Structures are given as C-alpha cells and as structure tokens.
Coordinates of C-alpha atoms in Angstrom, one line a residue:
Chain A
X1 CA 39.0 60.2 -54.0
X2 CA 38.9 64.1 -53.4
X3 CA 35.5 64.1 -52.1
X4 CA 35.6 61.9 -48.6
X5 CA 37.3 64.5 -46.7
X6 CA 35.2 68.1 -47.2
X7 CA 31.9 65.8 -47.6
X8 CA 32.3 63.7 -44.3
X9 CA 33.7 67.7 -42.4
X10 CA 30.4 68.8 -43.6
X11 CA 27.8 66.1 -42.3
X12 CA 26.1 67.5 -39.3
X13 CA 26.2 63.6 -38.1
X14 CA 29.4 63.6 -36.3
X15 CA 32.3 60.7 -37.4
X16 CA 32.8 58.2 -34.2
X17 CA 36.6 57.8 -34.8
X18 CA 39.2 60.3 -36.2
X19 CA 38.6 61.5 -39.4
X20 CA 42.0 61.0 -41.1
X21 CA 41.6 57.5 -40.2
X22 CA 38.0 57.0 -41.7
X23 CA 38.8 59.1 -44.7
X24 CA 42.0 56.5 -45.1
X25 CA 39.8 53.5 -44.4
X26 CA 37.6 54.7 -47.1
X27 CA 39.9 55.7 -49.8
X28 CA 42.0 52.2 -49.7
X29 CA 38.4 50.5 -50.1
X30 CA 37.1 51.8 -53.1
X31 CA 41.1 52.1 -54.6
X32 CA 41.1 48.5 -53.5
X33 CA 37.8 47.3 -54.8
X34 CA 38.7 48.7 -58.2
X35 CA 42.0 47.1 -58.5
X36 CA 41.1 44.1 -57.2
X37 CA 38.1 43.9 -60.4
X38 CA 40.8 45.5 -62.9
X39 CA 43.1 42.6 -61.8
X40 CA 40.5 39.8 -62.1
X41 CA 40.6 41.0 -65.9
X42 CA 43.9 41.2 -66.1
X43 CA 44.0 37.4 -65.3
X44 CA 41.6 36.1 -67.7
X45 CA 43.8 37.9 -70.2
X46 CA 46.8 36.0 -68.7
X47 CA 48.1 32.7 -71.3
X48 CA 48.1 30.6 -68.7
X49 CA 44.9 31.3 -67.1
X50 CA 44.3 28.4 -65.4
X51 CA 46.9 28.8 -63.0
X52 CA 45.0 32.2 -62.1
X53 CA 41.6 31.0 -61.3
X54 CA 42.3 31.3 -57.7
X55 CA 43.4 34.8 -57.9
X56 CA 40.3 35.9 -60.2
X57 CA 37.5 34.5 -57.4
X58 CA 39.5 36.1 -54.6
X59 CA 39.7 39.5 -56.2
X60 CA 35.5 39.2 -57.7
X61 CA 35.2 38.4 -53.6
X62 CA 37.4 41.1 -52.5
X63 CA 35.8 44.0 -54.7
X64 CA 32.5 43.1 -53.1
X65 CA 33.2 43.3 -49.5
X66 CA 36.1 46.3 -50.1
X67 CA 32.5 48.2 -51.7
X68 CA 30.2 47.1 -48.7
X69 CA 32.8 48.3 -46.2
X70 CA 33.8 51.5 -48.0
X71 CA 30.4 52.1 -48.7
X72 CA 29.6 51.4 -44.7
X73 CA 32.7 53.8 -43.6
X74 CA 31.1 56.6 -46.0
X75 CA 27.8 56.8 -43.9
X76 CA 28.1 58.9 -40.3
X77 CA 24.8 59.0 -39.3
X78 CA 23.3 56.3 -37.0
X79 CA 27.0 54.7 -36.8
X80 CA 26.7 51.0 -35.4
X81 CA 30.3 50.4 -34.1
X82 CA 29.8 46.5 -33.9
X83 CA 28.0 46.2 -37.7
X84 CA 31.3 47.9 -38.5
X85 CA 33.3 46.1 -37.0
X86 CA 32.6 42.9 -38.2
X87 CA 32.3 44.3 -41.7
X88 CA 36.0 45.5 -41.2
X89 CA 37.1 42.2 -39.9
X90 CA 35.7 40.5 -42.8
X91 CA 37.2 43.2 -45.2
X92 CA 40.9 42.3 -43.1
X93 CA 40.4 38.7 -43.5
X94 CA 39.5 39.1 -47.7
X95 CA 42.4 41.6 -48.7
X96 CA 44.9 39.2 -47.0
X97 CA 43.8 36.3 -48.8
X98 CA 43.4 38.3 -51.9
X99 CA 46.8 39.9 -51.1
X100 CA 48.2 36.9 -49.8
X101 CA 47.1 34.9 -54.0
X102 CA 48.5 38.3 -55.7
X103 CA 51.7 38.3 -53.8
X104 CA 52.2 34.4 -54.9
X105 CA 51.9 36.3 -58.8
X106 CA 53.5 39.1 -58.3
X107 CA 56.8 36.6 -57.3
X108 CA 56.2 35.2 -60.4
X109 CA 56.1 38.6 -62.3
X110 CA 52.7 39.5 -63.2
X111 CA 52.9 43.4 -62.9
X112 CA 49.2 43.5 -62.6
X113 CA 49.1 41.3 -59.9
X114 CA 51.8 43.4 -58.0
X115 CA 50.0 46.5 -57.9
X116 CA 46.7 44.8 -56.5
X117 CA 48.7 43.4 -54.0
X118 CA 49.4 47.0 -53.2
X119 CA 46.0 47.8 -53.0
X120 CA 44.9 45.0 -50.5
X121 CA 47.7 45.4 -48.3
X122 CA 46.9 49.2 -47.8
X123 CA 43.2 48.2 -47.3
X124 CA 44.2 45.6 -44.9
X125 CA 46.2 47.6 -42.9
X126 CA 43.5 50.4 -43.4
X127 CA 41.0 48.5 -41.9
X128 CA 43.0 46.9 -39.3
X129 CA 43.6 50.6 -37.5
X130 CA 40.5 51.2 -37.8
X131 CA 39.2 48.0 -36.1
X132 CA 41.9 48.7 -33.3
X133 CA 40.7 51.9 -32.6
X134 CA 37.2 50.8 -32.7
X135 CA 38.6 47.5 -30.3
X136 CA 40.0 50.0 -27.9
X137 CA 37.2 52.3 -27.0
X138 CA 33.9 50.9 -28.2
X139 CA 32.0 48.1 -26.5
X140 CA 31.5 44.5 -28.4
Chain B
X1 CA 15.9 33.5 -57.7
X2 CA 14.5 30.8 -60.1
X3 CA 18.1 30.5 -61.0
X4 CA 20.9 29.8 -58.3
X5 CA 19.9 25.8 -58.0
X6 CA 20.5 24.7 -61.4
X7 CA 23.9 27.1 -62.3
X8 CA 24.9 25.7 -58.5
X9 CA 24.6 22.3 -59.9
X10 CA 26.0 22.8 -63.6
X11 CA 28.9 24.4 -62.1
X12 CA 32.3 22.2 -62.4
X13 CA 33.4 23.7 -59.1
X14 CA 31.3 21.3 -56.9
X15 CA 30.3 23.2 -54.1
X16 CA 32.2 23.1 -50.8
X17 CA 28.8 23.1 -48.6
X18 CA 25.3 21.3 -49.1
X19 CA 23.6 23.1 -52.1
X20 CA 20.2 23.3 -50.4
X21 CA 21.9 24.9 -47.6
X22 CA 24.0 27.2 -50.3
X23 CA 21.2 28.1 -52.2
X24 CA 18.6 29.4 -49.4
X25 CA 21.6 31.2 -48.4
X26 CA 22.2 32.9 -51.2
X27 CA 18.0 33.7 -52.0
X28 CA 18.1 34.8 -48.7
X29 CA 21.1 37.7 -49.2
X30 CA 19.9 39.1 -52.6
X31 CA 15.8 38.9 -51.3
X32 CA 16.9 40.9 -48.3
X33 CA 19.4 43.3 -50.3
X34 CA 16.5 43.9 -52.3
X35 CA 14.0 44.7 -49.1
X36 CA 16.5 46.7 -47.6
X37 CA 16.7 48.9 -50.3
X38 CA 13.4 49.1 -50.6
X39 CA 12.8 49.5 -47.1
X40 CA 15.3 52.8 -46.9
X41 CA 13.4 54.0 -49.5
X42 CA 9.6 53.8 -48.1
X43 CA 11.5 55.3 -45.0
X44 CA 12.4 58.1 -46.6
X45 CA 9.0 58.6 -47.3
X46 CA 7.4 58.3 -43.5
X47 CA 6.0 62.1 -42.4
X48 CA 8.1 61.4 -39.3
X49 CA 10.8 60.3 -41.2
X50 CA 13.5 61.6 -38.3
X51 CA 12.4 58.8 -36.3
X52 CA 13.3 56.6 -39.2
X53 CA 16.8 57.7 -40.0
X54 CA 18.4 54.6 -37.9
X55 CA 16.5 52.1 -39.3
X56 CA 17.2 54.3 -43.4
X57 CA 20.9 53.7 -42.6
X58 CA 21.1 50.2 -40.9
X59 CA 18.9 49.2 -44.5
X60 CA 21.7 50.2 -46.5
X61 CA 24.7 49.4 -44.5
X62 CA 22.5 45.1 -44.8
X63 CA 21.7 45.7 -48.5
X64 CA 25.7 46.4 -49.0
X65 CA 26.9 43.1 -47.0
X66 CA 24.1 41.3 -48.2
X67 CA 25.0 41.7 -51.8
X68 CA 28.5 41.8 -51.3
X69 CA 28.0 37.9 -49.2
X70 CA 25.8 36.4 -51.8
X71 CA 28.1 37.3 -54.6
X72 CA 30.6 34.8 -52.4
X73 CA 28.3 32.2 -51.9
X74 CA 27.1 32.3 -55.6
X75 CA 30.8 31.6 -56.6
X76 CA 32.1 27.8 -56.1
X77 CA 35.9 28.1 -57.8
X78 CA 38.4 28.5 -55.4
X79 CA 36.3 28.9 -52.4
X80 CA 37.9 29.9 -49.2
X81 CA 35.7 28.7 -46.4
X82 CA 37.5 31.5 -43.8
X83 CA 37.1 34.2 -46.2
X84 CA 33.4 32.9 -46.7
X85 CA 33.0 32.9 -42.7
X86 CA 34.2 35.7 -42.1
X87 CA 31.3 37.7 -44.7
X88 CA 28.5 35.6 -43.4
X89 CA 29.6 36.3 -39.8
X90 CA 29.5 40.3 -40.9
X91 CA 26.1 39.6 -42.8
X92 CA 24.8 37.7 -39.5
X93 CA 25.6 40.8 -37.4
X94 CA 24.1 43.2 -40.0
X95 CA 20.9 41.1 -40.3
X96 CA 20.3 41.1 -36.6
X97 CA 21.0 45.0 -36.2
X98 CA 18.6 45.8 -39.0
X99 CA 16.4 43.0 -38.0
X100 CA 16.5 44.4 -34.4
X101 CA 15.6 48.3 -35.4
X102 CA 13.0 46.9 -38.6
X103 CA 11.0 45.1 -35.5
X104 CA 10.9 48.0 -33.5
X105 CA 9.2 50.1 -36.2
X106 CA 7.0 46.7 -37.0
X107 CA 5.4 47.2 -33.5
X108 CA 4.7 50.7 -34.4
X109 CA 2.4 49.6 -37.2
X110 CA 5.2 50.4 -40.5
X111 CA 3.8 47.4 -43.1
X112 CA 7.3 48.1 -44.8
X113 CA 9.3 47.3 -41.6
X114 CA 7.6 44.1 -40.6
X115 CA 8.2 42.8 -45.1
X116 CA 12.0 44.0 -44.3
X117 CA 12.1 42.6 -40.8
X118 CA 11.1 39.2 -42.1
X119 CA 14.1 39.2 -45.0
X120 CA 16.5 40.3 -42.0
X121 CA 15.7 37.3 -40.1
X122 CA 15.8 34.9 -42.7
X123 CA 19.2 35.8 -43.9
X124 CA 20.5 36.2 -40.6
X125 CA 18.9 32.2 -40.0
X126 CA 20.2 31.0 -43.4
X127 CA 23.8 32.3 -43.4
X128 CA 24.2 31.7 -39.3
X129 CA 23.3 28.0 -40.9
X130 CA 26.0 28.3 -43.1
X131 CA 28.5 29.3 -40.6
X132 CA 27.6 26.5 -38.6
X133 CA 28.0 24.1 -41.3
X134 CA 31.4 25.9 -42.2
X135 CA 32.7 25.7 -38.2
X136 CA 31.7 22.4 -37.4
X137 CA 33.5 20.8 -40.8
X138 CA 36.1 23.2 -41.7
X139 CA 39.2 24.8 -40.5
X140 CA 40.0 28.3 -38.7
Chain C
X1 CA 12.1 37.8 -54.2
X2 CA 9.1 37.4 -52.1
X3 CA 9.6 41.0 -50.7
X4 CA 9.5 43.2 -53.3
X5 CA 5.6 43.4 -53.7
X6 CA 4.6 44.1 -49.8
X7 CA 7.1 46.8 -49.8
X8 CA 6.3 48.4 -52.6
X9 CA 3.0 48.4 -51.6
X10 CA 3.0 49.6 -48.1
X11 CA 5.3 52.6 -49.1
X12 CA 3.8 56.0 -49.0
X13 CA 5.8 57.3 -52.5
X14 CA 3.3 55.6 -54.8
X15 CA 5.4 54.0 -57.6
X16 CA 5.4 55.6 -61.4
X17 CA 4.3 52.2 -62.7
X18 CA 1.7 49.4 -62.8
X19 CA 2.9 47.7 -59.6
X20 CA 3.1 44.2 -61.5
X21 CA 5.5 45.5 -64.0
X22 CA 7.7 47.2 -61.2
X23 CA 7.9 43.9 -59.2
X24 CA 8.6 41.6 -62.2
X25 CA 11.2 44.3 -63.2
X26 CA 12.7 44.5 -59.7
X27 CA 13.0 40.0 -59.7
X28 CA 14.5 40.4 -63.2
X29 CA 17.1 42.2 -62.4
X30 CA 18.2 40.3 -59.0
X31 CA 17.5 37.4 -60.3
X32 CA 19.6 38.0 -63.5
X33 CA 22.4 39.4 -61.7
X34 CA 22.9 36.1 -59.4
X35 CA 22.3 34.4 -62.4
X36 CA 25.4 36.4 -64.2
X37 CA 27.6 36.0 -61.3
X38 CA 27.5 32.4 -60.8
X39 CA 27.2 31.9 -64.3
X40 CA 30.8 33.6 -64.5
X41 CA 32.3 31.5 -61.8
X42 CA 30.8 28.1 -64.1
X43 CA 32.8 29.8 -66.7
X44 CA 36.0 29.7 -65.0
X45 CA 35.4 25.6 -64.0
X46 CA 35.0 24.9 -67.8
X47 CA 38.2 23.2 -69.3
X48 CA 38.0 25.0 -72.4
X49 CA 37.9 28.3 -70.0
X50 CA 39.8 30.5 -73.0
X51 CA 36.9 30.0 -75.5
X52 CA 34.5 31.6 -72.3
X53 CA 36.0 34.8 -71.4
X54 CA 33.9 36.5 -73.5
X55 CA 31.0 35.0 -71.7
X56 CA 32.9 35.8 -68.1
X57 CA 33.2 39.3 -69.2
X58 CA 30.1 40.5 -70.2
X59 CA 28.3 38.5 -67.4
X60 CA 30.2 40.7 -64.7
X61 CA 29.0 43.7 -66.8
X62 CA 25.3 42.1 -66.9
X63 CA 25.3 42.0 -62.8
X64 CA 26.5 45.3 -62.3
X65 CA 24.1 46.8 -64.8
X66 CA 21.2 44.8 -63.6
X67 CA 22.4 45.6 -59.7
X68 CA 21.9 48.8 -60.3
X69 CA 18.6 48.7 -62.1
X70 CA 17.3 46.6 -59.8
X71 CA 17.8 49.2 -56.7
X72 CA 16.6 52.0 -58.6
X73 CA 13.1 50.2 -59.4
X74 CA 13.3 49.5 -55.8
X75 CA 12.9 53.3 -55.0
X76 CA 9.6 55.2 -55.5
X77 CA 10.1 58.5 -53.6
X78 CA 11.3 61.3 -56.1
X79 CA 11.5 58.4 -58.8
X80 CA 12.8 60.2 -61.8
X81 CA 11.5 58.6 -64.7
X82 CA 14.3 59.9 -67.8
X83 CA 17.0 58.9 -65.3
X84 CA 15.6 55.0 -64.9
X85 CA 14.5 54.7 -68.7
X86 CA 18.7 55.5 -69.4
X87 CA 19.5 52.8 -66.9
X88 CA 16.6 50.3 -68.1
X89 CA 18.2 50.9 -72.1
X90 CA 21.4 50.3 -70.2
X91 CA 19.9 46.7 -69.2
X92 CA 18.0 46.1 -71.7
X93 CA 21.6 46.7 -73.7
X94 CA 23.4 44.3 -71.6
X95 CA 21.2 41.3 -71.4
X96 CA 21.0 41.8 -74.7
X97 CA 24.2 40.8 -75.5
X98 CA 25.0 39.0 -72.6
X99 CA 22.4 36.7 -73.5
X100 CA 23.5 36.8 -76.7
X101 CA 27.2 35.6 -75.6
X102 CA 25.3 32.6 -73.3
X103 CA 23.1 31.2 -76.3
X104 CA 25.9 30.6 -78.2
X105 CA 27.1 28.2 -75.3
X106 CA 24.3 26.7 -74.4
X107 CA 24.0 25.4 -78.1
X108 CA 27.0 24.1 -77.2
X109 CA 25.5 22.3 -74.0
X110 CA 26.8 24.3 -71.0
X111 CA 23.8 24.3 -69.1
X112 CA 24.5 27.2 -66.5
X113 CA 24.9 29.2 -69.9
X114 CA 21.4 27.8 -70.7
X115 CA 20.2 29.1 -67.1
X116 CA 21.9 32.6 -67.9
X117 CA 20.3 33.3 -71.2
X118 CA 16.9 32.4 -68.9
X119 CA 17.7 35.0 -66.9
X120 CA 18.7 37.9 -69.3
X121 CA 15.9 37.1 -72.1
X122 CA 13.5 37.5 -69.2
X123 CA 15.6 40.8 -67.5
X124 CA 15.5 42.1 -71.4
X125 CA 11.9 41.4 -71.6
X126 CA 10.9 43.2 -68.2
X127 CA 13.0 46.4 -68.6
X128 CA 11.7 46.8 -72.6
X129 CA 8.5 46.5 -70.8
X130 CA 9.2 48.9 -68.2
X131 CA 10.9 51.3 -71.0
X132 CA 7.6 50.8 -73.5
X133 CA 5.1 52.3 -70.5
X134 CA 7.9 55.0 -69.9
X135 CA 8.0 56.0 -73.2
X136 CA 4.7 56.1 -74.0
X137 CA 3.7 58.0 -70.7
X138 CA 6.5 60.5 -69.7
X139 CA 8.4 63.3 -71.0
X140 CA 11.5 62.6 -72.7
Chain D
X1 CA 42.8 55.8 -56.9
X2 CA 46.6 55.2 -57.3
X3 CA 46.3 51.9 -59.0
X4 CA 43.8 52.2 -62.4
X5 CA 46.3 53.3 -64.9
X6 CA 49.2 50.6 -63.9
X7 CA 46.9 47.8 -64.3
X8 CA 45.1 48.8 -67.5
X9 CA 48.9 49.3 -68.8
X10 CA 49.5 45.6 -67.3
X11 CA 46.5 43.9 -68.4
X12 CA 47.2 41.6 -72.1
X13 CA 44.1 42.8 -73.0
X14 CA 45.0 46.2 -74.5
X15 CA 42.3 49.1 -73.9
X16 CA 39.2 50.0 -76.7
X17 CA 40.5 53.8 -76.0
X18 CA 43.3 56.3 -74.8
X19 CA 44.8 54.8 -71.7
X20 CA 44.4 58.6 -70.0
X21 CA 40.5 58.8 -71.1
X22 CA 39.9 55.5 -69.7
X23 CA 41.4 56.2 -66.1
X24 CA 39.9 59.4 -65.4
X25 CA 36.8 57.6 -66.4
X26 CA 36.9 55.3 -63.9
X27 CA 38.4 57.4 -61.4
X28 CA 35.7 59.7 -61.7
X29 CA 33.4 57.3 -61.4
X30 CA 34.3 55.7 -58.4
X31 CA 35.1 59.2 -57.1
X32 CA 31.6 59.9 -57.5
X33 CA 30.2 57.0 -56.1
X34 CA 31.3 57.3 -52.8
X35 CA 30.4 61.1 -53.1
X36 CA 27.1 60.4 -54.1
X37 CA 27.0 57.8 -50.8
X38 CA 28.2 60.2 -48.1
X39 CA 26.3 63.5 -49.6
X40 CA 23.2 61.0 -49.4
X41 CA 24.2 60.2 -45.5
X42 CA 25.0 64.1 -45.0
X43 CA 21.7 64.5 -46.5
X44 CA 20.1 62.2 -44.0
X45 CA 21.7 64.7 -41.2
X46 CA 19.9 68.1 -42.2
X47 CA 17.4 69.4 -40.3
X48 CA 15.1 70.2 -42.9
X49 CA 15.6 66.4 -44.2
X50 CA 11.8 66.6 -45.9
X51 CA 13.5 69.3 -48.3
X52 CA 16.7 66.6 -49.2
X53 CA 14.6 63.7 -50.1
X54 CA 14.9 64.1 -53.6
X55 CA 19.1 64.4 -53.2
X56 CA 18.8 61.3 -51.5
X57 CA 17.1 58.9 -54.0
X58 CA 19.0 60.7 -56.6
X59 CA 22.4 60.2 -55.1
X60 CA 21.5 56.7 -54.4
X61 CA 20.6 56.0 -58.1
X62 CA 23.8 57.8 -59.2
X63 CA 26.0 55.6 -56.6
X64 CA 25.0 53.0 -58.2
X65 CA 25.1 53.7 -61.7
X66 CA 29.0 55.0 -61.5
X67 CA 29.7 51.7 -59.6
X68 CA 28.4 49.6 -62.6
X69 CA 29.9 51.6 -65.2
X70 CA 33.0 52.0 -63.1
X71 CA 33.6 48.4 -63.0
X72 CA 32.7 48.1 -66.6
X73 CA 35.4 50.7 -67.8
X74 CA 38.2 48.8 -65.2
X75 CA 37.6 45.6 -67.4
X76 CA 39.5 45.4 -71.3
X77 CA 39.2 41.6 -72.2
X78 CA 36.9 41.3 -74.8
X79 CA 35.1 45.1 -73.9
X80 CA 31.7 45.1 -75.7
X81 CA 31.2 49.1 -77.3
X82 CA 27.7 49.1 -77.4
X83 CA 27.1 48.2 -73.9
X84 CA 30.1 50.6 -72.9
X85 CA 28.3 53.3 -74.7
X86 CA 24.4 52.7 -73.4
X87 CA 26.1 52.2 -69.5
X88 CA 28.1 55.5 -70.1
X89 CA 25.0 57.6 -71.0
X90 CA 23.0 56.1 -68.1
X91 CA 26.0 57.4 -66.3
X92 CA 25.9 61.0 -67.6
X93 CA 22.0 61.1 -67.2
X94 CA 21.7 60.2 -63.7
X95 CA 25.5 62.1 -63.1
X96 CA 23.5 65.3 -64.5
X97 CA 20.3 65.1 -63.1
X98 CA 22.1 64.3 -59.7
X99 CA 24.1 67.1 -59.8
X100 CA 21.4 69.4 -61.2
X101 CA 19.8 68.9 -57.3
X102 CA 23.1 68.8 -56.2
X103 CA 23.7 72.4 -57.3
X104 CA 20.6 73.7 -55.9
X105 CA 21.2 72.6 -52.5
X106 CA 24.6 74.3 -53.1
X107 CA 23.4 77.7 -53.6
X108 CA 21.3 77.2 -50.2
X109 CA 24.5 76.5 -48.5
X110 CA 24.9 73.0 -48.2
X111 CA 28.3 72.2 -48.3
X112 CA 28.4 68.6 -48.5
X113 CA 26.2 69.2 -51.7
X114 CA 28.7 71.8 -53.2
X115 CA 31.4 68.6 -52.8
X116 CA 28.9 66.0 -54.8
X117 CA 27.9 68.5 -57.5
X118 CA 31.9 68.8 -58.2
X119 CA 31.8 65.4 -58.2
X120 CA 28.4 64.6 -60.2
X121 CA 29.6 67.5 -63.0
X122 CA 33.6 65.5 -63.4
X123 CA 32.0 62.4 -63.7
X124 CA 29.1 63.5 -66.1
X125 CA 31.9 65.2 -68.2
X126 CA 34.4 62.1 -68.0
X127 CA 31.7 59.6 -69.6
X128 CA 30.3 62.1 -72.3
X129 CA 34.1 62.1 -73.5
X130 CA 34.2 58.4 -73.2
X131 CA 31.0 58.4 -75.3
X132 CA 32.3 61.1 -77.7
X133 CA 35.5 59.3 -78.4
X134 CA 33.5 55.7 -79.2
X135 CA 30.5 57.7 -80.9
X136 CA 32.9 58.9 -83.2
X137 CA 34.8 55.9 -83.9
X138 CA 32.7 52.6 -83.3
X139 CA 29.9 50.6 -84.5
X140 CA 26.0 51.7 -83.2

C-alpha cells in the first residue's frame, strides 16, 4: 500500500484527523480485508473443515466491512465524522470477533489462521485510534 | 432480488431472525448500493456538479456499507447477532446521512436524488427493523 | 432493484445502451451476486460440505465479478464501452461456470444450488446480451 | 500488505502458479484499488472537476475490477483458470485505460494522478504476467 500517503498529501480536500493515523487506518483495512478472504480459503482447504465454519463466515463478514471502511477512510472530501464513526466501530467490533475465532486456531496451530489474526488485531487497534481521536474532538 | 427468499429458506443454517424481516433487509442494502452508485454517477454529471460533491461522496461511502451489510445478512452460518448489529447500526447512520443530503437535492427538482432518497430511507427503515428485532431478543 | 430504471433515466450522461438491456443487466448482476453469496453460506450448512467447495469457491468469485459489473453498468458518464465488454466477458465467464458448478448440485437436489444456477444462467444471458450490442456497435 | 504471501504458503490448497507472481498480483491489485478510490476523491477536489469526470468513472470502474480479481487471486482451493484468465484481462483493460487518463492528468500537474497512474501501470503489468504465465501453460 505505497499509494495512500502521496495520494491523500495531494487531495486539495483536506484530511480531518492526522494523516499518519488515516494512512494507518487504511492500510490495516485493505491488508486486513485481504487476509481475512485468503484465510476463509485456507479453511475450506482445512481436513477438518467443519470445525472451521465459524472462522470462514467471520472472515467473508470481516473482508466486507474492512473494504467499506477502508474504502470510507480513502475519501477526504465531504468527510462525515459520525458516518465514520460508526463505520469504524462496526469495523472494531468485526476484527475482534474475527480475531478473537482466528486466535482460538491459531492455539490450535493453524499458521494461516495466525497470521489473519495479525491482520485483525492491527485493524482493530487501527480503527480504535482512530475512533478515539474522532471521540475526542468531533461532536456525536 | 428474485432470489434471497428461497436460498434463505433452503439454507441448513436456519436463520437467527424472522426471514421476511431478513430478506427485505437484505433487498433493501443491495437496491440502495445499487442507487447509490448510480446516484454518484448522474451527480457527476449535473452542470453544477460542485454543489453535488457532498451528496457524490455520502452515495459511495452508503453503497460501500450497504454492500458490505447485506453480504452479512445474506449469510446464516455462524451468525453473530453483535457483529450483525453493529453493521446495520453503521448502515442505519449512512442511510440517514445520504438520505438526509439526497432529500435536499430532491427539493431542488434532481429526479435521481428523490429514486436514491427513496432506497436510503428504506434501507435505513428495514435494517433499523432489524436492529430492533436483534436488541429486544438478543444479547449485547 | 426497483431503482435502477428511474436513475438511469433521469441522469444527464445518456447510457451507451437500449435502457432495457442496461436495467436487466444491472438486476442480473445484483441479483446474481446475493444469489452467489448466500448460496456459499448454504454450502457451508450442507453435511457433505467437502464435496461443495468447489461450489463455495467459485460462488465468491461469481459475486465479486458480478459486483463489479453490476456498478460499472450503473455508470453512464464517460462510460467506456471496450473497458465494460472485458468486464461483461469476465461475467459472462464466471456465471458460466459458476452455474455450471450449481447444476451439478441441484441434480443432486440442493435447492439453493437450484436458485444459484437461476441467477447466473439469467446474469450469463444479460451480459452476452449486453456484449452482442457492444460488439456489434462499437470499436474494438 | 504484509500478510498475502504467508497465507498462500499456509493454505492446503497449493497455488495454480509461482507463489511470488501470485502475491504481487494481488498486492498490486489491492494497491490499486484503494489508489483508484482516493485519486477518484482527490479528483472530486479539483477546481476544474468538469475536466476530471472521465478519471472519476474510470477509477471507479478500475476500483472495482482489482477488488474482484484481487479476491479471486487470494483464493487457491479449487482455482478455476479460465475465469482467472477472463477476470485478469478485464483487470489489465480497465488498469490501462485508467491509467491512460491517469497519465494525462499527470502531465497537467496533477499529483494525485501521477500516484494512480504508478499504480494503474504495476497492476496492469502484474495481471498481464499472471495471464502470460497461464496463457502459456493452461487449458483456453
């Protein structure tokens, strides 16, 4: 992700929050939507699949809402603080479950499973700062 | 979406909410993904199209959480009703912001707000019905 | 989809295409994708879930192709007609042999595979529509 | 995108191709995703916005296109070549014609476009090789 950086410097429609923050927040969304839809596959390659069901719907969840929030963190102008907001919270609440059903794998030493963990708790904590800063300064 | 009643039903996973309720829910997040999209796009093609460039970005921003909440609904395996919440609270907010901004460009005569504005309202209705159903039966 | 037509309609970019065969196109491909989603997740409830993963795979493929079909028929300003007749092969492809992948379980009596193959023979037969004007119109 | 190559290495389902083709495949296509997203919002911020319509709708398109062939390339179990192929060189079309306006908003300065052309042109280039290696080894 070598492109959020120069391309959000450039757009004449100024961030609202830091820039290193949003540029983080977007990166750990798209690395986390991809991982989280590489690690769905992963399972349905997995012997025992049935004991992975849980972990294949939370990741087919998490992609989508990592893509709408990523996607929503990418755009500058016309910035709604609450519509992000809530689509962060929702984005926090998804990567821990998700992280939270890959972490219960991972124990059980499924490698794939510990690197989407990865992924969804850098997204999670991603989106977390970014609601706290949002939560600080910007009205409900 | 001649489609989402009968896979609902056929599905093994019986679903965790009424399926009437379920599927207008999710009709009502890929029919307004779709009007968003399409909204953004006849936007973009207004002469005064700076007066537009709210209501361009607030489309996208609804078509993203749209899609991304009626994926969600349309699985049943493994459904996590705070997970599910928490998306149709985000698609809720999203709905009403667009809605909100699509209404104001309805009064000024736009044919393509008022279709879009409609969609909003009906998916912000249909998954704030959903949310009700999930909070009054279901835990935090 | 009952939005697609007013849109279209009332937007000043006048579409490439007969109207008709844009809107058809346009519920195809929604309507196939939430077919190919939930269709996947019925996969996952079946017992004999190793015999489907074919099925689950290339309906995840199907949605994402048809996704993003869908929103570019949803877009008439600077509509660039070699660019959507890749992405309409591209569907056309994919429902193809999605549908291909859900006949052989429906013949085995999974209904929501049934419902599936519905959707893509009818996505299939909208895009090779769409293509067939294309290519008989427009520069290569 | 730190995670693509660990999981592909993970997943049972070994890869259709070279491990290192694949990644920077779908690197570069989510890379150029959220390019193609931000440029379009940077776009949105110009001044002269009537002279960026046509990078809009075309960065839209192309957002859209690398997320479906994205998630195609991050899935191995039971990865169709044909519908790899026909989603790959949807990919490079739109990737090239994208970043054929891309480039001439460049040369007028635009440094937000310079960014999504770099971005366009690595992604165009990762799926033609993709292509290349399968058109040279697989089944039509």
């Amino acid at each position: 992700m070598t492109y959020a950086a120069p391309i959000a410097q450039a757009n004449h429609s100024k961030p609202s929050l830091d820039v290193n923050t949003l540029v983080e927040g977007i990166q750990a969304c798209y690395d986390c939507a991809q991982a989280c839809i590489a690690d769905a596959d992963a399972d349905l390659a997995e012997p025992r699949i049935q004991e992975m069901l849980r972990c294949v719907r939370l990741c087919l969840d998490c992609a989508d809402v990592c893509l709408a929030t990523g996607g929503m963190l990418s755009r500058q102008t016309a910035f709604d603080p609450p519509t992000a907001r809530a689509a962060l919270q929702a984005c926090v609440q998804t990567c821990t479950v998700c992280g939270d059903e890959c972490e219960h794998h991972a124990h059980q030493g499924f490698a794939h499973c510990q690197t989407c963990l990865e992924a969804c708790r850098r997204c999670e904590q991603a989106c977390n700062t970014t609601v706290l800063t949002f939560l600080a300064s910007l009205p409900a």
